[in-house]
Coordinates of C-alpha atoms in Angstrom, one line a residue:
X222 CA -10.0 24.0 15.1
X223 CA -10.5 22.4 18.5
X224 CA -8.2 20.5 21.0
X225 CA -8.4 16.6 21.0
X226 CA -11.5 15.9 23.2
X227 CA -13.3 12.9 24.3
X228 CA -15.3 11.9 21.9
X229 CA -18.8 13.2 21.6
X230 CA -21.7 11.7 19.8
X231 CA -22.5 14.3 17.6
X232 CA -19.7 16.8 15.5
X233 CA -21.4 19.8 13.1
X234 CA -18.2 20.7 10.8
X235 CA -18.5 23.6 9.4
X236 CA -17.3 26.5 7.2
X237 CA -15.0 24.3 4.8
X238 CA -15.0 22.1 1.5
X239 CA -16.5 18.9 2.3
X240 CA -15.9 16.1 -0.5
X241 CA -19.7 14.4 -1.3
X242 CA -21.1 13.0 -4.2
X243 CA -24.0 13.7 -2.3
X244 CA -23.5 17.2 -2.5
X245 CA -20.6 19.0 -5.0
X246 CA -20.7 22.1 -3.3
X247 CA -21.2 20.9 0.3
X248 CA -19.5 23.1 2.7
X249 CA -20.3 21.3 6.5
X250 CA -21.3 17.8 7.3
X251 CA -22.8 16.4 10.6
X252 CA -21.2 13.2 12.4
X253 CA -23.6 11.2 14.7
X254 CA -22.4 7.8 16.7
X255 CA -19.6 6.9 14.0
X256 CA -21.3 7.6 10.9
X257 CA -21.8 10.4 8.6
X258 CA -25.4 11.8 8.9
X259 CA -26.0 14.6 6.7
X260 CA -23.6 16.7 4.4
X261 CA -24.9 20.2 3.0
X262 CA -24.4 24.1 2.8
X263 CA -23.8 26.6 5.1
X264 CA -26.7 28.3 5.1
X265 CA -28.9 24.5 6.4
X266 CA -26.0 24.0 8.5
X267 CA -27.3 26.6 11.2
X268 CA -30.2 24.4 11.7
X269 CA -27.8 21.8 13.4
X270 CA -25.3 24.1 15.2
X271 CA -27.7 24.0 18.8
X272 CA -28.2 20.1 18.4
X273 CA -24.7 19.2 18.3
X274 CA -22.2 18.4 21.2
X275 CA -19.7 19.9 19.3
X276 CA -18.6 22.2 16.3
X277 CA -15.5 22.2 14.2
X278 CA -15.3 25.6 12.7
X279 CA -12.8 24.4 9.3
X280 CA -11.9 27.6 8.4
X281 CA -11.8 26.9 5.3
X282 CA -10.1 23.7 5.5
X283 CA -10.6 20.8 2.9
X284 CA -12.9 17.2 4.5
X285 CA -12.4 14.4 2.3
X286 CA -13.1 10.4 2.9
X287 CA -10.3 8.9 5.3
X288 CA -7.8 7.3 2.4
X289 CA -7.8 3.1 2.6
X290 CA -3.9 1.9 2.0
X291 CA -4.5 -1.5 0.3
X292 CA -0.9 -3.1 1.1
X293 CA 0.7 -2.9 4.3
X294 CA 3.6 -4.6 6.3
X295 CA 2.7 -2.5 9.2
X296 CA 5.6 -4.2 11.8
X297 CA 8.4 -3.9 8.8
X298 CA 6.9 -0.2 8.4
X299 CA 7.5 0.2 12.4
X300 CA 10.6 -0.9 12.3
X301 CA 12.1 1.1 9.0
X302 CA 10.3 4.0 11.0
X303 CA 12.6 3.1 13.8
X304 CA 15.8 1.1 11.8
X305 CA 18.5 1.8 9.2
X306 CA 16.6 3.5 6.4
X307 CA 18.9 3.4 3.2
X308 CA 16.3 4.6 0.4
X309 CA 18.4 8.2 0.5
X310 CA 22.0 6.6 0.0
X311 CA 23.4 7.6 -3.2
X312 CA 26.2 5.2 -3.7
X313 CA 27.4 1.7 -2.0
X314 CA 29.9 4.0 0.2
X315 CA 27.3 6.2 1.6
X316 CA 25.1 3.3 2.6
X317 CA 28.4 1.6 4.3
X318 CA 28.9 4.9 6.3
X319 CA 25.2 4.7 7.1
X320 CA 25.6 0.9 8.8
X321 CA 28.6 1.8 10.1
X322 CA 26.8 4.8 12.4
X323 CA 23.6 2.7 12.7
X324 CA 25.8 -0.6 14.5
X325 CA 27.4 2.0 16.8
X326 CA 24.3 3.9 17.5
X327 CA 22.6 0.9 18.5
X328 CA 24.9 -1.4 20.7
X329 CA 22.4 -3.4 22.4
X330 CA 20.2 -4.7 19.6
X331 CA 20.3 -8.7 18.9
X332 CA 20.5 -7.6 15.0
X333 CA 20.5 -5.0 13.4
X334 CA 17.4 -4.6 10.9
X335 CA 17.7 -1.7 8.2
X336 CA 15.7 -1.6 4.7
X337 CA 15.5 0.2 1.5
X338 CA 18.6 -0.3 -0.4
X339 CA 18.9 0.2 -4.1
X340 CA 22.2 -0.8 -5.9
X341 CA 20.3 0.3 -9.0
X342 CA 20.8 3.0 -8.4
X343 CA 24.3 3.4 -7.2
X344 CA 27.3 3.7 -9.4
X345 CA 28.4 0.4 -10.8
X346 CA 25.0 -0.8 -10.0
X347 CA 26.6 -3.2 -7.2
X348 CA 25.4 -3.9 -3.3
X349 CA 27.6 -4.5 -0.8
X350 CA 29.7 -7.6 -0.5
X351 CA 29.7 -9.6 3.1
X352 CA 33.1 -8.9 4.1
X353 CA 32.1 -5.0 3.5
X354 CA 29.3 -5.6 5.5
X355 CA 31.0 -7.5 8.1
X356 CA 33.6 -4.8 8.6
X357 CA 31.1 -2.0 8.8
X358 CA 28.7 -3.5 11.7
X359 CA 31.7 -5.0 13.8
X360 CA 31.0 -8.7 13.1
X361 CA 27.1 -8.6 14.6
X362 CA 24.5 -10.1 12.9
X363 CA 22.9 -7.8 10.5
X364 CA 19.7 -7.9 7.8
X365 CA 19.5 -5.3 5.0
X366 CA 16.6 -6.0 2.9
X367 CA 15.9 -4.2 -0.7
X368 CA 14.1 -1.9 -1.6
X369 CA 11.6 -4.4 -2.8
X370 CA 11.8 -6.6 -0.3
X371 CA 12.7 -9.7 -2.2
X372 CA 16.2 -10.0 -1.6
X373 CA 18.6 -9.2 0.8
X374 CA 22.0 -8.5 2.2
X375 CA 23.4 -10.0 5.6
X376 CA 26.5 -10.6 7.4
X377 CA 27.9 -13.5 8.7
X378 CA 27.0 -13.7 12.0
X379 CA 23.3 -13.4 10.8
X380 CA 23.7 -17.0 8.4
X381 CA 25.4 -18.1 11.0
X382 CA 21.9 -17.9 13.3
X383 CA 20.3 -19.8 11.0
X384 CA 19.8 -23.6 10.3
X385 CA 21.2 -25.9 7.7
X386 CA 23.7 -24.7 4.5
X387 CA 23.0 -20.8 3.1
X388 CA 24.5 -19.7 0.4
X389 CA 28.3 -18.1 1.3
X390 CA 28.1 -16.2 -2.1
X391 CA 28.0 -12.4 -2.0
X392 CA 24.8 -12.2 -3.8
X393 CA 22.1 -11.2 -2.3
X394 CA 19.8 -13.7 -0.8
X395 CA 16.4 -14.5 -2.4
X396 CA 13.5 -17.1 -2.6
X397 CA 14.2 -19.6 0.5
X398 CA 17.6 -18.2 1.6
X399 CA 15.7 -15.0 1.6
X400 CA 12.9 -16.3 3.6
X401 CA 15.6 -18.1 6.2
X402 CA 17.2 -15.0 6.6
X403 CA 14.4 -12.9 7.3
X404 CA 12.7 -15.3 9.5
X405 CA 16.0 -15.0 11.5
X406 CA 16.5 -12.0 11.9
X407 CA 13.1 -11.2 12.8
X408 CA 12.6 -13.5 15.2
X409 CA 15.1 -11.4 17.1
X410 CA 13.1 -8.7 17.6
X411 CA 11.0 -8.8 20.9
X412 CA 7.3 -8.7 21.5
X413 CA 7.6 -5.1 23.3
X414 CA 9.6 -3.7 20.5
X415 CA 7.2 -5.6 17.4
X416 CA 4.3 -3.4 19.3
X417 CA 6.0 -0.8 19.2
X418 CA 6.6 -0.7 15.5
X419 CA 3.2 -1.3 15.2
X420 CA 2.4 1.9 17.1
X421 CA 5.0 3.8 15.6
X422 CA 3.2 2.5 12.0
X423 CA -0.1 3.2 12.3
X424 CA 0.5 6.6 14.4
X425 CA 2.3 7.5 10.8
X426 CA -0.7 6.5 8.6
X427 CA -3.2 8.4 11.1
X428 CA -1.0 11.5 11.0
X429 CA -1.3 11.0 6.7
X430 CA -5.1 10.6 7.0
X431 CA -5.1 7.1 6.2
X432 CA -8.1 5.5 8.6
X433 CA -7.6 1.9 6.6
X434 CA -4.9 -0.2 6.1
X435 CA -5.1 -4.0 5.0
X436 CA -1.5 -6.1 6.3
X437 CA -0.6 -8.3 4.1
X438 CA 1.0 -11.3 6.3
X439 CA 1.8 -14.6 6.2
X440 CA 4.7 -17.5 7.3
X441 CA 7.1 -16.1 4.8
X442 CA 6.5 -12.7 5.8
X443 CA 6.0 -12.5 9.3
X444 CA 4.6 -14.5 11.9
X445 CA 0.8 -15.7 13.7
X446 CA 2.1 -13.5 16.9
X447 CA 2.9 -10.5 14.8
X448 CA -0.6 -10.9 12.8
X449 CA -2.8 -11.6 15.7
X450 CA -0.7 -9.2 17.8
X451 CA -1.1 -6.3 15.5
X452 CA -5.1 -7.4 14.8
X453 CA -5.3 -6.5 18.8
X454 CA -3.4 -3.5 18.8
X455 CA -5.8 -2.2 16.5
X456 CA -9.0 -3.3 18.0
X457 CA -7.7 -1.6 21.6
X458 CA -6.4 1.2 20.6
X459 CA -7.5 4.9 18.7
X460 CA -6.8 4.4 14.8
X461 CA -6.1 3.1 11.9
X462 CA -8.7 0.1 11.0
X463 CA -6.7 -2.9 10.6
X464 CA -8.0 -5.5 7.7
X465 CA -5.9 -8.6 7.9
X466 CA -4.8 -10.8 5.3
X467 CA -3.1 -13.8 5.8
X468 CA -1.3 -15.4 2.6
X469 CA -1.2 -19.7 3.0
X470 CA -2.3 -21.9 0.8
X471 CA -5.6 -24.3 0.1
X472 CA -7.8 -25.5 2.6
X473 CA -4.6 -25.4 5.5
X474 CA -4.3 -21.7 4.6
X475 CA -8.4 -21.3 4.6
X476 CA -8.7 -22.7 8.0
X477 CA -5.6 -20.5 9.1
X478 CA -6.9 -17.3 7.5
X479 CA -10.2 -17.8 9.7
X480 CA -8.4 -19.0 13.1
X481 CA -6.2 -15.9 12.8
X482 CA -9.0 -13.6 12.1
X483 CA -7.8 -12.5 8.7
X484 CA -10.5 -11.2 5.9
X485 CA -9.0 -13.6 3.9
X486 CA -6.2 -16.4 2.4
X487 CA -4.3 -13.8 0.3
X488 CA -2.3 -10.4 0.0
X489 CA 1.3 -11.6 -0.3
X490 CA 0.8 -15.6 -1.3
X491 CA 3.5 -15.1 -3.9
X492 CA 3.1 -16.5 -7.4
X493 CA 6.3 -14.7 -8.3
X494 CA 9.5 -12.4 -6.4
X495 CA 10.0 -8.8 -8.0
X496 CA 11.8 -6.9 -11.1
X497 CA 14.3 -5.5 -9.0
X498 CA 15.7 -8.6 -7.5
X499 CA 15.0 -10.4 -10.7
X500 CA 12.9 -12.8 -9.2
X501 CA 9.2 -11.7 -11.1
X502 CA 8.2 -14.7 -13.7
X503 CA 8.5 -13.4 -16.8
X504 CA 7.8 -14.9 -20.1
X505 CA 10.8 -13.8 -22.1
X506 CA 14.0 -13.3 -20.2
X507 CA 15.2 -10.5 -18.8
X508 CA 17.3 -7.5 -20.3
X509 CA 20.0 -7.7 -18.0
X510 CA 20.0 -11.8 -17.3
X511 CA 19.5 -14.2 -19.1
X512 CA 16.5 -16.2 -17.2
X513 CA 12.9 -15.8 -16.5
X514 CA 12.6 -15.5 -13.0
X515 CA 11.1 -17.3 -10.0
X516 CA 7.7 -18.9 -10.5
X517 CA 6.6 -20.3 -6.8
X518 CA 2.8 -21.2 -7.7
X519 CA 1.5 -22.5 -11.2
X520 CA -2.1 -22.3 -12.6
X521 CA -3.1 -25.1 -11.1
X522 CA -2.0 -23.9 -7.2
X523 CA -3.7 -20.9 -7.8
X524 CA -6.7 -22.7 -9.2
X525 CA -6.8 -25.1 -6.5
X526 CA -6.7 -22.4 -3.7
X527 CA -9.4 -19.8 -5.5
X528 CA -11.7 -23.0 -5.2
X529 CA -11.2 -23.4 -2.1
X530 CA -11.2 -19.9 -0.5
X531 CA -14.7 -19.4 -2.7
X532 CA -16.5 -22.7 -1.3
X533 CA -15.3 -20.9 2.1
X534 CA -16.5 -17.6 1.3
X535 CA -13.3 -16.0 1.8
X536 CA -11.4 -14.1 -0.2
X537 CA -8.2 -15.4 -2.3
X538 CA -5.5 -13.4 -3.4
X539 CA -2.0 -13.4 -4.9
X540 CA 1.1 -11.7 -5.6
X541 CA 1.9 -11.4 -9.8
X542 CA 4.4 -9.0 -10.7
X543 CA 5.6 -10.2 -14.1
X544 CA 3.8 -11.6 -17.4
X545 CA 4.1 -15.1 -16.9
X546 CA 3.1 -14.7 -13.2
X547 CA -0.2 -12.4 -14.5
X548 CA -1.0 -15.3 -16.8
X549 CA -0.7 -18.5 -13.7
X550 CA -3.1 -16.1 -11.9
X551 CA -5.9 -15.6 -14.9
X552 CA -5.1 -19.1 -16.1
X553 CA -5.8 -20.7 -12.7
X554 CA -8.7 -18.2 -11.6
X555 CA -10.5 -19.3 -14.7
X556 CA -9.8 -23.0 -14.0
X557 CA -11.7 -22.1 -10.6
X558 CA -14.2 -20.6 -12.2
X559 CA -14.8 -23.4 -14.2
X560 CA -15.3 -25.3 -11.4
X561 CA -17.4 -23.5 -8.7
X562 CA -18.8 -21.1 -11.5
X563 CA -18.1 -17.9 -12.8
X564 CA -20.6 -16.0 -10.6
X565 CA -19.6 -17.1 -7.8
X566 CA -15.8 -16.4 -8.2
X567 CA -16.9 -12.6 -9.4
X568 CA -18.8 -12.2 -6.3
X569 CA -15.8 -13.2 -4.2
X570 CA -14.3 -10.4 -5.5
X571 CA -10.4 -11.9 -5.5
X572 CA -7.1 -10.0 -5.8
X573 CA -4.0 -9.7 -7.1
X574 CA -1.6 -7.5 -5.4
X575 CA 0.9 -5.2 -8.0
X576 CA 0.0 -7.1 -11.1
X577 CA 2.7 -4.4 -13.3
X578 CA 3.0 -6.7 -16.1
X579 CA -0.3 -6.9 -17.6
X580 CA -1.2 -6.9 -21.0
X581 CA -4.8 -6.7 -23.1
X582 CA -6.2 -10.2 -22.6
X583 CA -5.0 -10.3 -19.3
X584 CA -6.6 -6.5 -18.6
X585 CA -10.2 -8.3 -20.0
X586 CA -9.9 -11.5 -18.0
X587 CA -9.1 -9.7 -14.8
X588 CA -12.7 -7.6 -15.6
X589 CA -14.4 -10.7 -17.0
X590 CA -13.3 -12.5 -13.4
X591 CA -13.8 -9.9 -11.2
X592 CA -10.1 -9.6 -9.8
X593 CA -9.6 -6.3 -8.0
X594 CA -5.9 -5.4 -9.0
X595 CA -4.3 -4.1 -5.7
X596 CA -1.6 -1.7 -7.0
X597 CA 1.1 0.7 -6.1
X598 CA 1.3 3.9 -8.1
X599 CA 4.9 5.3 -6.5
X600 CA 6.7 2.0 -8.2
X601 CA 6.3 3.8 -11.3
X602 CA 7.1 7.1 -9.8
X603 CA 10.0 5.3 -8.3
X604 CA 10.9 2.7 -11.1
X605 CA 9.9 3.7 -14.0
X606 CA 11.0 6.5 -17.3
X607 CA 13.4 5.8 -19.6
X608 CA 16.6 5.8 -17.3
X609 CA 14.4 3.5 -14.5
X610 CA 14.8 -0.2 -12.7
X611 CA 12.0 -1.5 -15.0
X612 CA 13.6 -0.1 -18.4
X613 CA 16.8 -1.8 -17.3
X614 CA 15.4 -5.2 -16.2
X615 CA 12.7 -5.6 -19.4
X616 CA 14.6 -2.7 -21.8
X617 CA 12.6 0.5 -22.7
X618 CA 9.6 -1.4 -25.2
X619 CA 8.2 -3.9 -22.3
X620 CA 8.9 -0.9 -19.1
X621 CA 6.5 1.2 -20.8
X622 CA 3.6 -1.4 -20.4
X623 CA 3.8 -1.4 -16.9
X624 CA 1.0 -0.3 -14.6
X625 CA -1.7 0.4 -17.4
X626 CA -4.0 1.9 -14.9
X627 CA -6.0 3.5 -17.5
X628 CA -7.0 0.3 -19.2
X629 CA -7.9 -1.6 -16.6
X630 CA -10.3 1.2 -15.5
X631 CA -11.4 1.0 -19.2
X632 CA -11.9 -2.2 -19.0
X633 CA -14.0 -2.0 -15.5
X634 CA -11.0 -3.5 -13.9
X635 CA -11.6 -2.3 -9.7
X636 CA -8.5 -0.7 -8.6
X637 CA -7.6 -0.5 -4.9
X638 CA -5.0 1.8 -4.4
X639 CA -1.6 1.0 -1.4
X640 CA 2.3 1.5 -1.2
X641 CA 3.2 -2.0 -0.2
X642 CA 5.4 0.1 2.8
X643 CA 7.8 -0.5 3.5
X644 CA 8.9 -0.8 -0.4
X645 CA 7.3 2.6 -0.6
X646 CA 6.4 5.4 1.7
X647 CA 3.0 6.1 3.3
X648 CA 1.8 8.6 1.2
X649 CA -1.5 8.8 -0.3
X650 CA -1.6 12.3 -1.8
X651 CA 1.5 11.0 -3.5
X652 CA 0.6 7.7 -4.7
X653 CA -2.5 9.8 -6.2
X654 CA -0.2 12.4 -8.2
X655 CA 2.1 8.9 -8.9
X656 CA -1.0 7.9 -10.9
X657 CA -2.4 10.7 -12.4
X658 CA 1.0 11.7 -13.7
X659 CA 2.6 8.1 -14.9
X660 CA 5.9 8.1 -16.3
X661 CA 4.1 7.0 -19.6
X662 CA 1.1 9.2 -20.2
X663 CA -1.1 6.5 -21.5
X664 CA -1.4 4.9 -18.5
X665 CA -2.7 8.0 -16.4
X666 CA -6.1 8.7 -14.9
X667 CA -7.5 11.2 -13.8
X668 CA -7.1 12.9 -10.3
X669 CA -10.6 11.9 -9.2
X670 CA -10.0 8.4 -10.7
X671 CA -7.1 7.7 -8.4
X672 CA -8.5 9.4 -5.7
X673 CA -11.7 6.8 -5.5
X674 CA -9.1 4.4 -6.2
X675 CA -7.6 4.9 -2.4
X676 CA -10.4 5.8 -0.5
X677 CA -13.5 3.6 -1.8
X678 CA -11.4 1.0 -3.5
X679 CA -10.0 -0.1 -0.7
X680 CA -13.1 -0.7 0.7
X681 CA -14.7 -2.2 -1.9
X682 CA -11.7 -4.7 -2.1
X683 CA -13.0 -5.9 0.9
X684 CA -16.7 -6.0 0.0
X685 CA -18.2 -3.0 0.9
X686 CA -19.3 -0.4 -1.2
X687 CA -21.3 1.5 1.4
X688 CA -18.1 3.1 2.6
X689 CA -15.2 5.3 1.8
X690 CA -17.3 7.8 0.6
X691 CA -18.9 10.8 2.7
X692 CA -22.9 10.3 2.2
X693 CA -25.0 9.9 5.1
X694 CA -25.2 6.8 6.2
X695 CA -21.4 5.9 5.2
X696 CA -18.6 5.4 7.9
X697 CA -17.3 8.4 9.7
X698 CA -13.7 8.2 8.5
X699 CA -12.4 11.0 6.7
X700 CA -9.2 13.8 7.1
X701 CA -9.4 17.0 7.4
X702 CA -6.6 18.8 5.0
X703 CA -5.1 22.0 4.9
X704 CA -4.9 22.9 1.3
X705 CA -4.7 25.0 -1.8
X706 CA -7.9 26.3 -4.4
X707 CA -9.3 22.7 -5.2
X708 CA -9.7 21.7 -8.7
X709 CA -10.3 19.0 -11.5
X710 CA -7.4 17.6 -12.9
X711 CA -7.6 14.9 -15.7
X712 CA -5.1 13.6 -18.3
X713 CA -6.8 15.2 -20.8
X714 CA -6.6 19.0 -21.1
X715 CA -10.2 19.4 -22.8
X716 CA -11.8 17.4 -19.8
X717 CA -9.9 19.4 -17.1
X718 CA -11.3 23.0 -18.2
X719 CA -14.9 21.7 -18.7
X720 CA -14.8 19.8 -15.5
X721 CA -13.4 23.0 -13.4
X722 CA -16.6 24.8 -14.2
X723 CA -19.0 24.9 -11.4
X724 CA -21.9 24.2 -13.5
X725 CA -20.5 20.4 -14.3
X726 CA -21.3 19.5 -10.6
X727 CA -17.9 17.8 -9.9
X728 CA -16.0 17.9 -6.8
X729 CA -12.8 19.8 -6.9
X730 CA -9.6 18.1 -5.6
X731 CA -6.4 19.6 -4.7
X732 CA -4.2 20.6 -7.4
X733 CA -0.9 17.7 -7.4
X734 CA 0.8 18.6 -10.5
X735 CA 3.9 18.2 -9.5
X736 CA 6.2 20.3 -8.3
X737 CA 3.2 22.0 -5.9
X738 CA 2.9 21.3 -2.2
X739 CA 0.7 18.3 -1.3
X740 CA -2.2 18.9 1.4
X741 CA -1.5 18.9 4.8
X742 CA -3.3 16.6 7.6
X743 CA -5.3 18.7 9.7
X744 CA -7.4 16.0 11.6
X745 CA -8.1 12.6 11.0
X746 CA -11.1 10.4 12.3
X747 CA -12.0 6.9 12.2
X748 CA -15.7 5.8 13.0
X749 CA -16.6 9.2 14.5
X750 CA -13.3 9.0 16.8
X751 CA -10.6 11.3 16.3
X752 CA -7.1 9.5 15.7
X753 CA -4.7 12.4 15.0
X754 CA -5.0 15.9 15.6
X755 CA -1.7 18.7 14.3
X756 CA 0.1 19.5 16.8
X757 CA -1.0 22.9 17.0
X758 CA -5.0 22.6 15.6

């Protein structure tokens, strides 16, 4: 494969597996200014090769669609790049060695920002106490959120940075404390280094052949500067595309959402908090306490805001994690409906970002309202089985309803496909093998289901259905993958051998069963310009 040149108007790749609907067994594909213009065989491909300003021999190298990753934090993704990453500790004492290092590593920083703690998964199940905390960083200010990013640890000096009475309790902070905390400690960071993370961010999707990302901000989750800032960054500079969305409220958050540049009032605007810090609204209580949750919007918030995003034309969107959050959501989208009409809310095409707890009605009145359900496989590769978080939060009956992707592609539920990074790793080939081999096997589609799922549903979450998909005509994004013999994998056995014959005109995919490598980025381009090239290509 070539060196990183500029860019030239027309590529002829060649000599490879190229990934069409418009063509199972296409093995070359022509580029011209930024969209794909024709995909075919070898053989036609000749007819190009003098017309070209440039030809990528693939060698036999896989070309699929550039993969969309539907939720983003892309600065807190920078910065757990860069910070204190605790998703590897074991135990409570390897994660204080781990601060410890970190504080003395990094002597000049305001506060010290570090992520991905799990006391689920410790022994004794407990997180670090203040005065631990305290100890280990030296008495400096410090912010250790969880894994799921709805609670958190501090130390002292940190509450003591921020206005009016926190709680002194060693409990991890959540809801407003939460927020206080965060909003603290992130205001600390400076504008050079938020870029920075930024960079750092999307240089990591591009290297992962991710071309798409949507961030998912807002005033509880970041701030205008690191929206608009980040919104720049991705308009100036070679790759990632960078679809903004920018969770406030009603006609205040409408009029935000638009000033900001944002596709719309949604991503995080949170109806609920999450299983692992028991803040997701749940209808019965919890296995392991003995309340509900945290419900921040009802039916009639969420209804008010869908009607006004839809007069707007923008889309609305909310984060549900648990039952009784699901429910608010339908409940209040079909209030809205009610009100500005049913067609009109469908063609809006709403979300609802994670949406775990779902059951059959909800399943039918997210298809009969048109929700797109924004979800993260690698939770329940993470999170779920028998032994997992969500078993010991709801108890084993209620875990193994969560993430029913199957029936809500029954049910012609669109799926769009992320990892909510920093709560889980960039990692699309992952999150695809996350989905196709769920922890409960009722709930798994096929490879070629998720697959679509993170390439064209991400686009189609943001209304367009002309992209994400290599046909001429579409977008010029796609990766170029070093790989093994390409298959058809589905959950059912008798499907996967028919499908594998040649003669059923399906495109093969790599194999992900797990246990076997996962492709390789090669090369990835974003509207006909190259982003990330191997070191080495």
């Amino acid at each position: 494969m070539s060196e990183r040149t500029p860019e030239p108007k027309t590529v002829l790749l060649r000599r490879g597996e190229v990934h069409s609907p418009a063509d199972p067994f296409a093995t070359a594909m022509v580029v011209e200014r930024g969209h794909v213009a024709w995909v075919g065989s070898e053989g036609a491909a000749e007819a190009f090769a003098e017309g070209v300003d440039e030809v990528i021999d693939l060698d036999g190298a896989l070309v699929t669609p550039a993969f969309t990753d539907a939720h983003v934090h892309t600065t807190a993704t920078g910065l757990a790049l860069t910070g204190l990453d605790l998703s590897g500790a074991a135990s409570l004492e390897e994660a204080l060695v781990l601060v410890r290092d970190f504080a003395a590593a990094r002597p000049a920083d305001r506060v010290l920002l570090g992520h991905g703690w799990d006391a689920a998964r410790w022994p004794g199940g407990r997180p670090p106490t203040r005065a631990e905390l305290d100890r280990a960083t030296g008495g400096r200010p410090l912010y250790l959120s969880r894994i799921d990013v709805h609670s958190a640890v501090v130390t002292t000096a940190l509450i003591d940075r921020v206005p009016g009475e926190l709680p002194r309790a060693d409990a991890p902070l959540t809801s407003d404390a939460h927020h206080a905390v965060r909003a603290a400690a992130f205001a600390a960071v400076t504008a050079p280094q938020r870029t920075e993370a930024q960079r750092s961010a999307l240089a990591q999707a591009a290297s992962l052949g991710i071309g798409t990302v949507h961030e998912c901000g807002g005033p509880e989750i970041s701030s205008e500067d690191d929206f608009t800032g980040l919104l720049r960054l991705a308009g100036e500079a070679p790759g990632p595309r960078v679809v903004g969305y920018w969770a406030e409220q009603g006609d205040k958050g409408v009029d935000k959402a638009r000033e900001l540049g944002a596709a719309g009032a949604a991503g995080d605007l949170f109806v609920d908090g999450a299983l692992g810090s028991h803040t997701a609204c749940l209808h019965q209580p919890y296995a392991d306490a003995g309340h509900t949750g945290t419900a921040y919007l009802d039916a009639a918030a969420v209804a008010a805001h869908v009607v006004a995003c839809t007069e707007a034309g923008l889309q609305a969107g909310f984060h549900a994690i648990g039952d009784a959050a699901v429910t608010a959501v339908v409940e209040g989208v079909r209030a809205a409906a009610e009100k500005t009409g049913l067609a009109r809310v469908r063609a809006a095409r709403h979300r609802v970002e994670h949406a775990e707890m779902l059951t059959p009605e909800t399943v039918a009145a997210f298809a009969e309202l048109g929700l797109t359900a924004s979800v993260q496989p690698a939770f329940d590769a993470l999170w779920g089985g028998e032994e997992g978080m969500y078993a010991q939060r709801l108890g084993g009956e209620r875990a193994r309803t969560l993430n029913p992707f199957a029936a809500l592609l029954r049910a012609g539920v669109p799926l769009a496909f992320g990892s909510d990074s920093p709560v889980t790793p960039l990692d699309p080939w992952g999150t695809i093998r996350a989905a196709a081999f769920h922890r409960t096997p009722e709930h798994r589609v096929s490879v070629r289901a998720a697959f679509t799922a993170h390439t064209r549903g991400g686009w189609r979450a943001v209304g367009r259905d002309d992209a994400g998909i290599l046909v001429p005509g579409a977008p010029a994004d796609y990766a170029v993958w070093h790989t093994g013999e390409l298959v058809v994998q589905a959950p059912d056995d008798r499907v996967a051998r028919w499908s594998t014959d040649p003669r059923s005109g399906t495109p093969g995919l790599p194999d992900l069963t797990p246990g076997r490598d996962l492709p390789v980025c090669l090369r990835t381009v974003v509207g006909g310009r190259t982003v990330f090239v191997r070191p080495g290509e």
